[in-house]
Amino acid sequence: ETFMVMNGDLLTTLNYSKMIAFHKKEKPIVTIAVQKRSVKVDFGVVKLNHSQELVGYIEKPNLFYEVSMGVYIFEPKVLRYIAKGKKLDFPDLINLLLKKGERVCAYPSDDFWLDIGRPDDYAKAVEIFEKSKKKFL
């Protein structure tokens, strides 16, 4: 059956039921929960043409990306692409699926999401959870 996998180092209020409904409606092999995030570049960014001539200059821009929230819904068919006993990183799996012509969808979310992979983020997550337990239960 369809199954969900998520990273163990995150805190989120993502509505899993809505994500699953999206996945069932769209019918991809994988759905990845994503969220828009900005990355501040602390330098002036130059744009060049093929002759290395400057064609643009942006001072310390904010770049925006859709980033994985670490929550995924899979169809069982995905298991055919995972060799038994061999390491396969998630990005490699997704790129393999795309190369093989499989449909992979993104589920955009603006729900609360915090990656807690670093000690500072973990402390922040504990503080947020203690203040707002009802949001996460």
Short mmCIF file of C-alpha atoms in Angstrom, two decimals:
data_model
loop_
_atom_site.label_atom_id
_atom_site.label_comp_id
_atom_site.label_asym_id
_atom_site.label_seq_id
_atom_site.Cartn_x
_atom_site.Cartn_y
_atom_site.Cartn_z
CA GLU A 1 0.00 0.00 0.00
CA THR A 2 0.91 3.66 -0.21
CA PHE A 3 3.29 4.56 2.64
CA MET A 4 4.80 7.63 4.28
CA VAL A 5 8.40 8.20 5.36
CA MET A 6 9.73 11.19 7.23
CA ASN A 7 13.00 12.38 8.64
CA GLY A 8 13.27 11.99 12.39
CA ASP A 9 14.84 15.40 12.96
CA LEU A 10 11.96 17.74 12.25
CA LEU A 11 9.07 19.45 13.98
CA THR A 12 6.04 20.30 11.87
CA THR A 13 2.32 20.96 11.88
CA LEU A 14 2.05 19.61 8.32
CA ASN A 15 -1.44 18.28 7.65
CA TYR A 16 -0.65 14.70 6.65
CA SER A 17 -4.25 13.95 5.63
CA LYS A 18 -4.22 16.79 3.10
CA MET A 19 -0.85 15.68 1.76
CA ILE A 20 -2.08 12.10 1.35
CA ALA A 21 -5.24 13.33 -0.42
CA PHE A 22 -3.06 15.38 -2.79
CA HIS A 23 -0.89 12.31 -3.47
CA LYS A 24 -3.91 10.09 -4.15
CA LYS A 25 -5.41 12.71 -6.50
CA GLU A 26 -2.18 13.37 -8.46
CA LYS A 27 -1.01 9.71 -8.52
CA PRO A 28 2.78 10.17 -8.62
CA ILE A 29 5.21 7.48 -7.51
CA VAL A 30 6.50 9.93 -4.83
CA THR A 31 5.19 13.13 -3.29
CA ILE A 32 7.63 15.37 -1.41
CA ALA A 33 6.39 18.01 1.05
CA VAL A 34 8.12 21.29 0.19
CA GLN A 35 8.32 24.77 1.59
CA LYS A 36 9.61 28.02 0.12
CA ARG A 37 12.75 29.27 1.88
CA SER A 38 15.09 32.15 1.19
CA VAL A 39 18.86 32.06 1.27
CA LYS A 40 20.70 35.32 1.86
CA VAL A 41 23.83 35.70 -0.24
CA ASP A 42 26.31 37.91 1.58
CA PHE A 43 28.08 39.01 -1.59
CA GLY A 44 27.37 40.97 -4.74
CA VAL A 45 26.33 38.46 -7.40
CA VAL A 46 27.41 39.12 -10.97
CA LYS A 47 25.80 37.77 -14.11
CA LEU A 48 28.08 37.13 -17.06
CA ASN A 49 27.57 36.37 -20.72
CA HIS A 50 29.54 33.81 -22.73
CA SER A 51 32.38 36.37 -23.24
CA GLN A 52 32.71 36.94 -19.48
CA GLU A 53 31.23 40.43 -19.83
CA LEU A 54 29.09 41.66 -16.96
CA VAL A 55 25.41 41.78 -17.92
CA GLY A 56 23.98 42.24 -14.44
CA TYR A 57 24.87 42.88 -10.82
CA ILE A 58 22.73 42.17 -7.76
CA GLU A 59 23.97 43.28 -4.34
CA LYS A 60 23.46 40.69 -1.58
CA PRO A 61 20.33 39.08 -3.02
CA ASN A 62 17.84 36.79 -1.34
CA LEU A 63 17.39 33.67 -3.42
CA PHE A 64 14.20 31.64 -3.05
CA TYR A 65 13.97 27.86 -3.32
CA GLU A 66 11.38 25.19 -2.73
CA VAL A 67 13.08 22.89 -0.21
CA SER A 68 12.21 19.39 0.94
CA MET A 69 10.57 19.28 4.36
CA GLY A 70 11.71 15.68 4.88
CA VAL A 71 8.20 14.21 4.57
CA TYR A 72 7.50 11.81 1.69
CA ILE A 73 4.67 9.63 0.42
CA PHE A 74 5.59 6.64 -1.74
CA GLU A 75 3.79 4.15 -3.89
CA PRO A 76 5.00 0.54 -3.36
CA LYS A 77 6.30 0.50 -6.94
CA VAL A 78 9.19 2.68 -5.75
CA LEU A 79 10.70 -0.36 -4.00
CA ARG A 80 11.57 -1.85 -7.41
CA TYR A 81 14.18 0.91 -7.77
CA ILE A 82 15.93 0.17 -4.48
CA ALA A 83 18.52 -2.62 -4.64
CA LYS A 84 18.54 -4.88 -1.60
CA GLY A 85 21.53 -4.37 0.70
CA LYS A 86 22.87 -1.33 -1.21
CA LYS A 87 23.07 2.25 0.01
CA LEU A 88 20.88 4.69 -1.90
CA ASP A 89 20.66 8.31 -0.82
CA PHE A 90 17.29 9.98 -1.19
CA PRO A 91 18.39 12.51 -3.85
CA ASP A 92 19.87 9.64 -5.88
CA LEU A 93 16.57 7.75 -5.67
CA ILE A 94 14.58 10.78 -6.80
CA ASN A 95 16.97 11.48 -9.68
CA LEU A 96 16.79 7.81 -10.73
CA LEU A 97 13.00 7.94 -10.72
CA LEU A 98 13.04 11.09 -12.85
CA LYS A 99 15.57 9.56 -15.25
CA LYS A 100 13.29 6.51 -15.63
CA GLY A 101 10.35 8.76 -16.46
CA GLU A 102 8.48 8.31 -13.19
CA ARG A 103 6.24 11.13 -11.97
CA VAL A 104 7.36 12.84 -8.76
CA CYS A 105 5.25 15.65 -7.27
CA ALA A 106 5.84 18.37 -4.73
CA TYR A 107 3.23 19.17 -2.09
CA PRO A 108 3.67 22.86 -1.19
CA SER A 109 3.06 23.70 2.45
CA ASP A 110 3.18 26.84 4.52
CA ASP A 111 2.59 24.88 7.74
CA PHE A 112 5.10 25.30 10.54
CA TRP A 113 8.28 23.35 9.85
CA LEU A 114 11.61 23.30 11.62
CA ASP A 115 14.56 21.06 10.78
CA ILE A 116 16.23 20.07 14.06
CA GLY A 117 19.46 18.58 12.78
CA ARG A 118 21.71 20.97 14.77
CA PRO A 119 21.87 21.44 18.56
CA ASP A 120 20.69 25.07 18.35
CA ASP A 121 17.70 24.04 16.24
CA TYR A 122 16.87 21.25 18.69
CA ALA A 123 16.86 23.71 21.62
CA LYS A 124 14.60 26.01 19.60
CA ALA A 125 12.26 23.11 18.76
CA VAL A 126 11.96 22.12 22.43
CA GLU A 127 11.11 25.71 23.36
CA ILE A 128 8.51 26.03 20.58
CA PHE A 129 6.98 22.64 21.39
CA GLU A 130 6.65 23.46 25.09
CA LYS A 131 4.93 26.77 24.32
CA SER A 132 2.55 25.36 21.70
CA LYS A 133 2.02 21.65 22.43
CA LYS A 134 -1.57 21.68 21.17
CA LYS A 135 -0.40 22.68 17.67
CA PHE A 136 1.65 19.49 17.39
CA LEU A 137 -0.68 16.91 18.94
#
